[in-house]
Coordinates of C-alpha atoms in Angstrom, one line a residue:
Chain A
M723 CA 13.4 -23.0 14.0
D724 CA 10.4 -21.1 15.2
S725 CA 7.3 -23.1 14.2
S726 CA 5.0 -20.1 14.4
Q727 CA 6.9 -18.6 11.4
L728 CA 6.2 -21.8 9.4
L729 CA 2.6 -21.8 10.6
K730 CA 1.9 -18.4 9.1
G731 CA 2.3 -19.7 5.6
V732 CA 0.1 -22.7 6.0
L733 CA -2.6 -21.5 8.4
D734 CA -5.0 -21.0 5.5
L735 CA -4.5 -24.7 4.5
A736 CA -4.8 -25.9 8.1
V737 CA -8.1 -24.0 8.5
L738 CA -9.4 -25.3 5.2
A739 CA -8.5 -28.9 6.2
V740 CA -10.3 -28.6 9.5
L741 CA -13.4 -27.2 7.8
D742 CA -13.2 -29.9 5.1
E743 CA -13.6 -32.5 7.8
R744 CA -16.8 -30.8 9.1
D745 CA -18.2 -27.3 9.6
G746 CA -17.1 -25.4 12.7
Y747 CA -17.4 -22.1 14.6
G748 CA -14.4 -19.9 15.5
Y749 CA -13.4 -21.4 18.8
D750 CA -14.1 -24.9 17.6
V751 CA -11.7 -24.5 14.6
L752 CA -9.1 -23.2 17.0
R753 CA -9.5 -26.1 19.4
R754 CA -9.4 -28.7 16.6
L755 CA -6.2 -27.1 15.2
R756 CA -4.6 -27.4 18.7
E757 CA -5.8 -31.0 19.2
A758 CA -4.2 -31.8 15.8
G759 CA -0.9 -30.6 17.3
L760 CA -0.6 -26.9 16.2
D761 CA -0.2 -25.6 19.8
D762 CA 1.3 -22.3 18.7
V763 CA -1.7 -21.1 16.7
G764 CA -3.2 -17.9 18.1
D765 CA -6.9 -17.2 18.5
A766 CA -6.7 -13.9 16.7
S767 CA -4.9 -15.4 13.8
V768 CA -7.5 -18.1 13.3
Y769 CA -10.3 -15.6 13.6
G770 CA -8.7 -13.3 11.1
T771 CA -8.0 -16.1 8.7
L772 CA -11.7 -17.3 8.9
R773 CA -12.9 -13.8 8.1
R774 CA -10.4 -13.4 5.2
L775 CA -11.4 -16.8 3.7
Y776 CA -15.0 -15.9 4.2
K777 CA -14.5 -12.5 2.4
A778 CA -12.6 -14.3 -0.4
G779 CA -15.7 -16.3 -1.0
A780 CA -14.3 -19.7 0.1
L781 CA -16.7 -20.2 3.0
T782 CA -20.4 -20.3 3.8
S783 CA -21.6 -19.3 7.2
Y784 CA -24.7 -19.8 9.2
V785 CA -25.8 -19.0 12.8
V786 CA -26.9 -21.8 15.1
A787 CA -28.8 -20.7 18.2
S788 CA -27.7 -22.2 21.5
D789 CA -29.7 -22.6 24.7
E790 CA -26.9 -22.1 27.2
G791 CA -24.0 -20.1 25.7
P792 CA -23.9 -17.5 22.9
H793 CA -25.1 -18.0 19.3
R794 CA -22.5 -19.7 17.2
K795 CA -21.5 -18.8 13.7
Y796 CA -20.5 -21.9 11.9
Y797 CA -18.3 -21.8 8.8
G798 CA -18.1 -24.4 6.1
L799 CA -16.4 -24.9 2.7
N800 CA -18.4 -24.1 -0.4
D801 CA -17.4 -25.2 -3.9
A802 CA -14.8 -22.4 -4.2
G803 CA -13.4 -23.3 -0.8
R804 CA -13.1 -27.0 -1.7
A805 CA -11.3 -26.1 -4.9
M806 CA -9.0 -23.8 -2.9
Y807 CA -8.4 -26.6 -0.5
A808 CA -7.6 -29.2 -3.2
S809 CA -5.2 -26.9 -5.0
S810 CA -3.4 -25.7 -1.8
A811 CA -3.2 -29.3 -0.5
K812 CA -1.5 -30.3 -3.8
T813 CA 1.0 -27.5 -3.6
W814 CA 1.8 -28.3 0.1
T815 CA 2.2 -32.0 -0.5
S816 CA 4.7 -31.4 -3.3
F817 CA 6.5 -28.8 -1.3
A818 CA 6.7 -31.0 1.7
A819 CA 8.0 -33.9 -0.4
T820 CA 10.7 -31.7 -1.9
M821 CA 11.8 -30.5 1.6
A822 CA 11.8 -34.0 2.9
S823 CA 14.0 -35.3 0.2
L824 CA 16.3 -32.2 0.5
L825 CA 16.7 -32.9 4.2
K826 CA 17.4 -36.6 3.6
E827 CA 20.2 -35.6 1.2
G828 CA 21.6 -33.2 3.7
Q829 CA 21.7 -35.8 6.5
A830 CA 23.2 -38.6 4.3
Chain B
M264 CA -11.7 -8.8 35.4
T265 CA -12.3 -7.8 31.7
T266 CA -15.6 -9.0 30.4
P267 CA -15.9 -10.2 26.8
D268 CA -17.8 -7.0 25.9
Q269 CA -15.0 -4.8 27.4
Y270 CA -12.4 -6.8 25.6
A271 CA -14.3 -6.6 22.3
Q272 CA -14.7 -2.9 22.7
A273 CA -11.0 -2.4 23.3
V274 CA -10.2 -4.5 20.1
R275 CA -12.7 -2.3 18.3
E276 CA -11.0 0.9 19.5
A277 CA -7.6 -0.5 18.5
L278 CA -8.9 -1.0 14.9
A279 CA -10.5 2.5 14.8
G280 CA -10.2 3.9 11.3
H281 CA -9.8 0.6 9.5
P282 CA -12.2 0.7 6.5
E283 CA -13.4 -2.9 7.0
R284 CA -13.6 -2.9 10.8
E285 CA -17.3 -3.7 11.1
E286 CA -17.1 -6.5 8.6
L287 CA -13.9 -7.9 10.2
L288 CA -15.3 -7.8 13.8
E289 CA -18.8 -8.9 12.9
D290 CA -18.9 -12.0 15.1
L291 CA -16.1 -11.0 17.5
D292 CA -18.5 -10.5 20.5
D293 CA -20.0 -14.0 20.1
H294 CA -16.5 -15.5 19.6
L295 CA -15.1 -13.9 22.7
A296 CA -18.2 -14.9 24.7
E297 CA -17.5 -18.5 23.6
I298 CA -13.9 -18.3 24.7
A299 CA -14.9 -16.8 28.0
A300 CA -17.5 -19.4 28.6
E301 CA -15.1 -22.3 28.3
S302 CA -12.7 -21.3 31.0
D303 CA -12.4 -19.2 34.2
V304 CA -9.0 -17.8 33.2
P305 CA -9.4 -14.1 32.4
L306 CA -9.5 -13.2 28.7
E307 CA -6.4 -10.9 29.0
Q308 CA -4.4 -13.7 30.3
R309 CA -5.5 -16.2 27.6
L310 CA -5.4 -13.9 24.6
G311 CA -3.0 -11.1 25.6
P312 CA -3.8 -7.4 25.6
P313 CA -6.6 -6.3 23.2
E314 CA -4.2 -4.2 21.2
T315 CA -1.9 -7.1 20.4
Y316 CA -5.0 -9.2 19.7
A317 CA -6.2 -6.6 17.3
E318 CA -2.9 -6.4 15.5
E319 CA -2.6 -10.2 15.2
L320 CA -6.1 -10.4 13.9
L321 CA -5.6 -7.7 11.3
A322 CA -2.3 -9.3 10.2
A323 CA -4.0 -12.7 9.6
Y324 CA -6.9 -10.9 7.8
E325 CA -4.6 -9.0 5.5
E326 CA -1.9 -11.7 5.3
R327 CA 1.2 -9.9 6.5
S328 CA 3.4 -9.8 9.5
P329 CA 2.1 -7.8 12.5
R330 CA 5.3 -5.8 13.0
A331 CA 5.6 -4.7 9.4
R332 CA 2.1 -3.5 9.6
G333 CA 2.6 -1.5 12.7
R334 CA 5.3 0.7 11.2
R335 CA 3.8 1.2 7.8
S336 CA 0.3 1.9 8.9
R337 CA 1.5 4.4 11.5
L338 CA 3.4 6.2 8.8
R339 CA 0.3 6.2 6.6
E340 CA -1.9 7.4 9.4
S341 CA 0.3 10.3 10.4
A342 CA 0.7 11.3 6.7
G343 CA -3.1 11.2 6.4
A344 CA -3.5 13.2 9.6
W345 CA -1.1 15.9 8.3
R346 CA -3.0 16.1 5.0
A347 CA -6.3 16.4 6.8
R348 CA -5.0 19.1 9.1
L349 CA -3.6 21.0 6.1
L350 CA -6.9 20.7 4.2
E351 CA -8.6 22.4 7.1
Q352 CA -6.6 25.5 6.3
E353 CA -8.3 27.9 3.8
V354 CA -4.9 29.1 2.6
Y355 CA -3.7 25.5 1.7
R356 CA -6.9 24.7 -0.1
S357 CA -6.8 27.8 -2.2
L358 CA -3.1 27.3 -2.9
T359 CA -3.6 23.8 -4.1
G360 CA -6.5 24.9 -6.2
F361 CA -4.5 27.7 -7.7
L362 CA -1.5 25.4 -8.5
A363 CA -3.9 22.9 -10.2
E364 CA -5.1 25.8 -12.4
L365 CA -1.5 26.7 -13.3
R366 CA -0.7 23.2 -14.5
P367 CA -1.4 23.7 -18.3
G368 CA 0.8 26.8 -18.3
W369 CA 3.6 24.7 -16.7
W370 CA 3.2 22.0 -19.4
V371 CA 3.8 24.6 -22.1
L372 CA 6.7 26.2 -20.3
R373 CA 8.2 22.8 -19.6
G374 CA 8.0 21.7 -23.2
Y375 CA 9.4 25.0 -24.4
V376 CA 12.3 25.0 -22.0
L377 CA 13.3 21.4 -22.7
G378 CA 12.8 21.9 -26.4
L379 CA 15.2 24.8 -26.3
F380 CA 17.6 22.8 -24.2
V381 CA 17.7 20.0 -26.7
L382 CA 18.2 22.6 -29.5
T383 CA 21.1 24.1 -27.6
M384 CA 22.7 20.7 -27.2
L385 CA 22.4 20.2 -30.9
T386 CA 23.4 23.5 -32.4
G387 CA 25.0 25.6 -29.6
P388 CA 23.7 28.3 -27.2
R389 CA 21.1 30.8 -28.2
L390 CA 18.8 33.4 -26.7
L391 CA 15.3 32.8 -25.4
V392 CA 13.8 32.1 -28.8
P393 CA 14.8 29.7 -31.6
D394 CA 16.4 31.5 -34.5
D395 CA 15.3 29.4 -37.4
L396 CA 12.5 27.2 -38.8
F397 CA 14.1 24.0 -37.6
G398 CA 14.4 25.4 -34.1
W399 CA 10.8 26.6 -34.0
A400 CA 9.6 23.2 -35.3
L401 CA 11.6 21.3 -32.6
V402 CA 10.3 23.6 -29.8
A403 CA 6.7 23.3 -31.1
V404 CA 7.0 19.5 -31.1
A405 CA 8.4 19.5 -27.5
V406 CA 5.6 21.8 -26.3
W407 CA 3.0 19.5 -27.9
A408 CA 4.6 16.4 -26.4
S409 CA 4.8 18.1 -23.0
V410 CA 1.1 19.1 -23.0
W411 CA 0.1 15.6 -24.3
M412 CA 2.0 14.1 -21.5
G413 CA 0.5 16.4 -18.9
R414 CA -3.1 15.7 -20.0
R415 CA -2.5 12.0 -19.9
A416 CA -0.6 11.8 -16.7
R417 CA -2.1 8.5 -15.5
G418 CA -0.5 5.2 -14.9
V419 CA 2.8 4.5 -13.3
L420 CA 5.0 4.8 -16.4
V421 CA 3.6 8.1 -17.7
V422 CA 3.6 9.6 -14.2
T423 CA 7.3 8.6 -13.7
V424 CA 8.3 10.1 -17.1
A425 CA 6.3 13.2 -16.4
T426 CA 8.0 13.6 -12.9
A427 CA 11.4 13.2 -14.5
L428 CA 10.6 15.8 -17.2
N429 CA 9.4 18.2 -14.5
L430 CA 12.6 17.8 -12.6
A431 CA 14.6 18.3 -15.8
G432 CA 12.6 21.3 -16.7
V433 CA 13.0 22.9 -13.3
L434 CA 16.7 22.1 -13.3
V435 CA 17.3 23.6 -16.8
L436 CA 15.4 26.7 -15.8
A437 CA 17.3 27.1 -12.6
V438 CA 20.7 26.6 -14.3
A439 CA 19.7 29.1 -17.1
V440 CA 18.5 31.7 -14.7
M441 CA 21.5 31.4 -12.3
G442 CA 23.9 31.1 -15.2
A443 CA 22.5 34.3 -16.9
E444 CA 23.0 36.2 -13.7
Y445 CA 26.4 35.0 -12.4
S446 CA 28.2 33.2 -15.2
P447 CA 31.5 34.7 -16.0
D448 CA 31.4 32.9 -19.4
P449 CA 32.4 35.4 -22.1
D450 CA 29.8 33.9 -24.5
V451 CA 27.1 34.8 -22.1
A452 CA 28.5 38.2 -21.4
Y453 CA 28.6 38.8 -25.1
A454 CA 25.1 37.4 -25.6
T455 CA 23.7 39.4 -22.7
A456 CA 25.4 42.6 -23.9
R457 CA 24.1 42.2 -27.4
A458 CA 20.5 41.6 -26.3
P459 CA 18.7 42.7 -23.1
V460 CA 17.1 39.3 -22.7
P461 CA 19.2 36.7 -20.6
A462 CA 20.6 33.7 -22.4
L463 CA 18.7 30.6 -21.6
C464 CA 21.5 28.1 -21.7
P465 CA 24.7 30.1 -21.2
A466 CA 27.0 27.3 -20.0
P467 CA 27.3 24.9 -23.0
S468 CA 29.2 21.7 -22.7
P469 CA 32.5 21.5 -24.7
S470 CA 30.8 19.3 -27.3
A471 CA 28.1 21.9 -27.9
S472 CA 30.5 24.9 -28.1
P473 CA 29.6 27.2 -31.0
T474 CA 32.0 27.5 -33.8
R475 CA 33.2 31.0 -34.0

Protein backbone atom coordinates (compact mmCIF):
# COMPACT_ATOMS: atom_id res chain seq x y z
CA MET A 1 0.00 0.00 0.00
CA ASP A 2 1.24 3.48 -0.87
CA SER A 3 1.85 5.24 2.43
CA SER A 4 1.70 8.68 0.80
CA GLN A 5 -2.02 8.06 0.22
CA LEU A 6 -2.50 7.29 3.91
CA LEU A 7 -0.44 10.30 4.88
CA LYS A 8 -2.74 12.68 3.04
CA GLY A 9 -5.57 12.01 5.45
CA VAL A 10 -3.51 12.49 8.59
CA LEU A 11 -1.02 15.21 7.66
CA ASP A 12 -3.06 17.80 9.56
CA LEU A 13 -2.91 15.67 12.68
CA ALA A 14 0.82 15.01 12.24
CA VAL A 15 1.56 18.74 11.88
CA LEU A 16 -0.64 19.56 14.89
CA ALA A 17 1.20 16.90 16.93
CA VAL A 18 4.62 18.32 16.03
CA LEU A 19 3.51 21.85 16.92
CA ASP A 20 1.91 20.69 20.15
CA GLU A 21 5.33 19.49 21.25
CA ARG A 22 6.85 22.92 20.56
CA ASP A 23 6.51 25.81 18.10
CA GLY A 24 8.34 25.48 14.80
CA TYR A 25 8.98 27.14 11.44
CA GLY A 26 8.13 25.51 8.11
CA TYR A 27 11.30 23.64 7.42
CA ASP A 28 11.68 22.68 11.07
CA VAL A 29 8.21 21.09 11.04
CA LEU A 30 9.14 19.15 7.91
CA ARG A 31 12.39 17.93 9.43
CA ARG A 32 10.73 16.81 12.63
CA LEU A 33 8.05 14.92 10.69
CA ARG A 34 10.79 13.12 8.76
CA GLU A 35 12.76 12.38 11.90
CA ALA A 36 9.59 10.85 13.35
CA GLY A 37 9.56 8.43 10.40
CA LEU A 38 7.27 10.12 7.86
CA ASP A 39 9.87 10.01 5.07
CA ASP A 40 7.39 10.48 2.23
CA VAL A 41 6.05 13.80 3.39
CA GLY A 42 6.60 16.56 0.83
CA ASP A 43 7.81 20.07 1.60
CA ALA A 44 5.02 21.69 -0.42
CA SER A 45 2.36 19.61 1.39
CA VAL A 46 3.66 20.65 4.79
CA TYR A 47 3.86 24.29 3.75
CA GLY A 48 0.32 24.20 2.31
CA THR A 49 -1.02 22.46 5.41
CA LEU A 50 0.57 25.05 7.70
CA ARG A 51 -0.95 27.88 5.69
CA ARG A 52 -4.38 26.22 5.74
CA LEU A 53 -4.30 25.55 9.49
CA TYR A 54 -3.18 29.14 9.99
CA LYS A 55 -6.02 30.44 7.84
CA ALA A 56 -8.46 28.21 9.71
CA GLY A 57 -7.46 29.99 12.91
CA ALA A 58 -5.75 27.04 14.57
CA LEU A 59 -2.25 28.56 14.65
CA THR A 60 -0.51 31.67 15.85
CA SER A 61 2.59 32.90 14.06
CA TYR A 62 5.49 35.18 14.87
CA VAL A 63 8.70 36.10 13.12
CA VAL A 64 12.04 35.52 14.75
CA ALA A 65 14.99 37.46 13.35
CA SER A 66 18.11 35.48 12.72
CA ASP A 67 21.70 36.71 12.43
CA GLU A 68 22.94 34.30 9.81
CA GLY A 69 20.13 32.85 7.61
CA PRO A 70 16.69 34.31 6.72
CA HIS A 71 14.02 35.40 9.20
CA ARG A 72 11.97 32.53 10.48
CA LYS A 73 8.23 32.48 10.79
CA TYR A 74 7.34 30.28 13.72
CA TYR A 75 3.95 28.62 14.06
CA GLY A 76 2.36 27.44 17.29
CA LEU A 77 -1.00 26.10 18.45
CA ASN A 78 -3.53 28.49 19.93
CA ASP A 79 -6.58 27.36 21.94
CA ALA A 80 -8.53 26.50 18.79
CA GLY A 81 -5.53 24.54 17.50
CA ARG A 82 -5.18 22.61 20.75
CA ALA A 83 -8.90 21.77 20.68
CA MET A 84 -8.58 20.63 17.06
CA TYR A 85 -5.56 18.53 17.97
CA ALA A 86 -7.34 16.88 20.92
CA SER A 87 -10.41 16.02 18.88
CA SER A 88 -8.47 14.78 15.82
CA ALA A 89 -6.18 12.71 18.03
CA LYS A 90 -9.20 11.07 19.63
CA THR A 91 -10.73 10.27 16.23
CA TRP A 92 -7.44 8.86 14.97
CA THR A 93 -6.81 6.73 18.07
CA SER A 94 -10.22 5.14 17.84
CA PHE A 95 -9.88 4.63 14.07
CA ALA A 96 -6.41 3.09 14.45
CA ALA A 97 -7.68 0.73 17.18
CA THR A 98 -10.55 -0.36 14.95
CA MET A 99 -8.17 -1.03 12.06
CA ALA A 100 -5.75 -2.91 14.30
CA SER A 101 -8.46 -5.19 15.62
CA LEU A 102 -9.82 -5.70 12.12
CA LEU A 103 -6.38 -6.71 10.86
CA LYS A 104 -5.88 -9.08 13.80
CA GLU A 105 -9.18 -10.81 13.01
CA GLY A 106 -8.18 -11.08 9.38
CA GLN A 107 -4.86 -12.74 10.19
CA ALA A 108 -6.20 -15.16 12.82
CA MET B 1 21.42 26.80 -10.61
CA THR B 2 18.00 28.08 -9.56
CA THR B 3 18.14 30.54 -6.68
CA PRO B 4 15.38 30.53 -4.02
CA ASP B 5 14.13 33.80 -5.50
CA GLN B 6 13.85 32.36 -8.99
CA TYR B 7 12.18 29.21 -7.66
CA ALA B 8 9.68 31.25 -5.61
CA GLN B 9 8.96 33.41 -8.65
CA ALA B 10 8.24 30.33 -10.76
CA VAL B 11 5.87 28.97 -8.08
CA ARG B 12 4.18 32.37 -7.97
CA GLU B 13 3.69 32.32 -11.73
CA ALA B 14 2.31 28.78 -11.63
CA LEU B 15 -0.35 30.00 -9.19
CA ALA B 16 -1.18 33.12 -11.18
CA GLY B 17 -4.88 33.87 -11.01
CA HIS B 18 -5.47 32.11 -7.68
CA PRO B 19 -7.46 34.51 -5.50
CA GLU B 20 -5.51 33.66 -2.33
CA ARG B 21 -2.07 33.54 -3.91
CA GLU B 22 -0.44 36.31 -1.90
CA GLU B 23 -1.82 35.01 1.36
CA LEU B 24 -0.76 31.50 0.48
CA LEU B 25 2.79 32.39 -0.59
CA GLU B 26 3.35 34.98 2.12
CA ASP B 27 6.43 33.35 3.63
CA LEU B 28 7.47 31.17 0.71
CA ASP B 29 10.62 33.20 0.04
CA ASP B 30 11.90 32.82 3.59
CA HIS B 31 10.91 29.18 3.61
CA LEU B 32 12.78 28.42 0.38
CA ALA B 33 15.81 30.40 1.53
CA GLU B 34 15.80 28.23 4.66
CA ILE B 35 15.75 25.06 2.62
CA ALA B 36 18.47 26.31 0.29
CA ALA B 37 20.67 27.27 3.24
CA GLU B 38 20.62 23.78 4.72
CA SER B 39 22.07 21.92 1.77
CA ASP B 40 24.11 22.43 -1.38
CA VAL B 41 21.83 20.24 -3.48
CA PRO B 42 19.94 22.45 -5.99
CA LEU B 43 16.33 23.30 -5.10
CA GLU B 44 14.89 21.77 -8.27
CA GLN B 45 16.52 18.50 -7.40
CA ARG B 46 15.25 18.49 -3.83
CA LEU B 47 11.75 19.85 -4.38
CA GLY B 48 11.01 18.93 -7.99
CA PRO B 49 9.94 21.43 -10.68
CA PRO B 50 8.26 24.62 -9.37
CA GLU B 51 5.01 23.81 -11.20
CA THR B 52 4.68 20.47 -9.40
CA TYR B 53 5.59 22.15 -6.13
CA ALA B 54 2.87 24.76 -6.70
CA GLU B 55 0.29 22.09 -7.45
CA GLU B 56 1.18 20.02 -4.38
CA LEU B 57 1.12 23.14 -2.23
CA LEU B 58 -2.29 24.18 -3.46
CA ALA B 59 -3.64 20.66 -3.03
CA ALA B 60 -2.55 20.60 0.62
CA TYR B 61 -3.92 24.09 1.13
CA GLU B 62 -7.29 23.23 -0.36
CA GLU B 63 -7.35 19.63 0.88
CA ARG B 64 -7.78 17.72 -2.36
CA SER B 65 -5.76 15.51 -4.63
CA PRO B 66 -3.36 17.34 -7.00
CA ARG B 67 -4.43 15.52 -10.13
CA ALA B 68 -8.17 16.09 -9.64
CA ARG B 69 -7.43 19.76 -9.18
CA GLY B 70 -5.48 19.97 -12.41
CA ARG B 71 -8.32 18.84 -14.61
CA ARG B 72 -11.13 20.69 -12.88
CA SER B 73 -9.37 24.00 -12.59
CA ARG B 74 -8.19 23.86 -16.20
CA LEU B 75 -11.82 23.39 -17.27
CA ARG B 76 -12.93 26.26 -15.05
CA GLU B 77 -10.13 28.47 -16.30
CA SER B 78 -10.91 27.89 -19.96
CA ALA B 79 -14.65 28.43 -19.34
CA GLY B 80 -13.81 31.68 -17.57
CA ALA B 81 -11.50 32.76 -20.39
CA TRP B 82 -14.20 32.10 -23.00
CA ARG B 83 -16.70 34.11 -21.03
CA ALA B 84 -14.27 36.98 -20.63
CA ARG B 85 -13.54 36.95 -24.37
CA LEU B 86 -17.28 36.93 -25.16
CA LEU B 87 -17.90 39.79 -22.73
CA GLU B 88 -15.41 41.88 -24.67
CA GLN B 89 -17.76 41.69 -27.65
CA GLU B 90 -20.29 44.51 -27.81
CA VAL B 91 -22.79 42.24 -29.60
CA TYR B 92 -22.65 39.61 -26.85
CA ARG B 93 -23.09 42.20 -24.13
CA SER B 94 -26.12 43.79 -25.74
CA LEU B 95 -27.59 40.37 -26.54
CA THR B 96 -27.35 39.15 -22.94
CA GLY B 97 -28.77 42.48 -21.74
CA PHE B 98 -31.64 42.18 -24.21
CA LEU B 99 -32.39 38.58 -23.18
CA ALA B 100 -32.43 39.60 -19.52
CA GLU B 101 -35.04 42.25 -20.33
CA LEU B 102 -37.16 39.67 -22.16
CA ARG B 103 -37.32 37.38 -19.14
CA PRO B 104 -40.63 38.59 -17.61
CA GLY B 105 -42.29 38.15 -20.98
CA TRP B 106 -41.01 34.60 -21.17
CA TRP B 107 -42.34 33.84 -17.66
CA VAL B 108 -45.84 34.88 -18.77
CA LEU B 109 -45.62 32.92 -22.02
CA ARG B 110 -44.24 29.87 -20.20
CA GLY B 111 -47.09 29.91 -17.67
CA TYR B 112 -49.68 30.40 -20.40
CA VAL B 113 -48.34 27.60 -22.58
CA LEU B 114 -47.98 25.10 -19.75
CA GLY B 115 -51.39 26.06 -18.34
CA LEU B 116 -52.97 25.47 -21.73
CA PHE B 117 -51.05 22.19 -22.03
CA VAL B 118 -52.45 20.96 -18.70
CA LEU B 119 -55.93 22.08 -19.77
CA THR B 120 -55.54 20.12 -23.00
CA MET B 121 -54.48 17.02 -21.08
CA LEU B 122 -57.56 17.37 -18.87
CA THR B 123 -60.27 18.24 -21.36
CA GLY B 124 -58.95 17.62 -24.88
CA PRO B 125 -57.34 19.79 -27.58
CA ARG B 126 -58.34 23.38 -28.10
CA LEU B 127 -57.27 26.50 -29.89
CA LEU B 128 -54.86 29.11 -28.65
CA VAL B 129 -57.25 30.37 -25.97
CA PRO B 130 -59.24 28.63 -23.22
CA ASP B 131 -62.95 28.44 -24.04
CA ASP B 132 -64.52 28.54 -20.60
CA LEU B 133 -64.16 30.12 -17.18
CA PHE B 134 -62.41 27.07 -15.71
CA GLY B 135 -59.86 27.15 -18.53
CA TRP B 136 -59.15 30.83 -18.04
CA ALA B 137 -58.81 30.35 -14.28
CA LEU B 138 -56.38 27.47 -14.72
CA VAL B 139 -54.26 29.39 -17.22
CA ALA B 140 -54.27 32.47 -14.99
CA VAL B 141 -53.05 30.42 -12.03
CA ALA B 142 -50.33 28.87 -14.22
CA VAL B 143 -49.16 32.31 -15.40
CA TRP B 144 -49.14 33.63 -11.85
CA ALA B 145 -47.13 30.58 -10.64
CA SER B 146 -44.68 30.90 -13.53
CA VAL B 147 -44.02 34.60 -12.85
CA TRP B 148 -43.74 33.97 -9.12
CA MET B 149 -41.20 31.25 -9.84
CA GLY B 150 -39.23 33.46 -12.24
CA ARG B 151 -38.99 36.31 -9.74
CA ARG B 152 -37.83 33.94 -7.02
CA ALA B 153 -35.37 31.89 -9.08
CA ARG B 154 -32.75 31.59 -6.34
CA GLY B 155 -31.57 28.48 -4.54
CA VAL B 156 -30.86 25.10 -6.05
CA LEU B 157 -34.39 23.67 -5.79
CA VAL B 158 -36.23 26.62 -7.34
CA VAL B 159 -33.65 26.99 -10.11
CA THR B 160 -33.88 23.27 -10.92
CA VAL B 161 -37.68 23.36 -11.09
CA ALA B 162 -37.57 26.59 -13.14
CA THR B 163 -35.11 25.00 -15.59
CA ALA B 164 -37.36 21.95 -15.93
CA LEU B 165 -40.37 24.21 -16.54
CA ASN B 166 -38.41 26.18 -19.15
CA LEU B 167 -37.54 22.98 -20.98
CA ALA B 168 -41.15 21.77 -20.78
CA GLY B 169 -42.39 25.13 -22.02
CA VAL B 170 -40.02 25.16 -24.98
CA LEU B 171 -40.84 21.54 -25.79
CA VAL B 172 -44.61 22.07 -25.73
CA LEU B 173 -44.24 25.21 -27.85
CA ALA B 174 -42.04 23.39 -30.37
CA VAL B 175 -44.40 20.41 -30.61
CA ALA B 176 -47.38 22.72 -30.97
CA VAL B 177 -45.80 24.82 -33.70
CA MET B 178 -44.47 21.84 -35.64
CA GLY B 179 -47.68 19.89 -35.16
CA ALA B 180 -49.79 22.79 -36.37
CA GLU B 181 -47.76 23.00 -39.57
CA TYR B 182 -47.13 19.38 -40.47
CA SER B 183 -49.54 17.15 -38.54
CA PRO B 184 -51.80 15.08 -40.78
CA ASP B 185 -54.12 14.59 -37.78
CA PRO B 186 -57.70 15.22 -39.05
CA ASP B 187 -58.59 16.95 -35.78
CA VAL B 188 -55.97 19.54 -36.45
CA ALA B 189 -56.93 19.95 -40.05
CA TYR B 190 -60.47 20.50 -38.90
CA ALA B 191 -59.45 22.92 -36.18
CA THR B 192 -57.16 24.82 -38.48
CA ALA B 193 -59.73 24.97 -41.21
CA ARG B 194 -62.36 26.25 -38.84
CA ALA B 195 -60.19 28.96 -37.40
CA PRO B 196 -57.21 30.73 -38.93
CA VAL B 197 -55.17 30.42 -35.73
CA PRO B 198 -53.04 27.24 -35.40
CA ALA B 199 -54.02 24.71 -32.75
CA LEU B 200 -51.72 24.78 -29.78
CA CYS B 201 -51.70 21.06 -28.93
CA PRO B 202 -52.86 19.25 -32.00
CA ALA B 203 -51.56 15.77 -31.25
CA PRO B 204 -53.46 14.61 -28.18
CA SER B 205 -52.60 11.38 -26.42
CA PRO B 206 -55.27 8.65 -26.74
CA SER B 207 -56.46 9.28 -23.18
CA ALA B 208 -57.05 12.91 -23.94
CA SER B 209 -58.95 12.38 -27.18
CA PRO B 210 -62.03 14.52 -27.44
CA THR B 211 -65.40 12.87 -27.38
CA ARG B 212 -67.13 13.50 -30.63
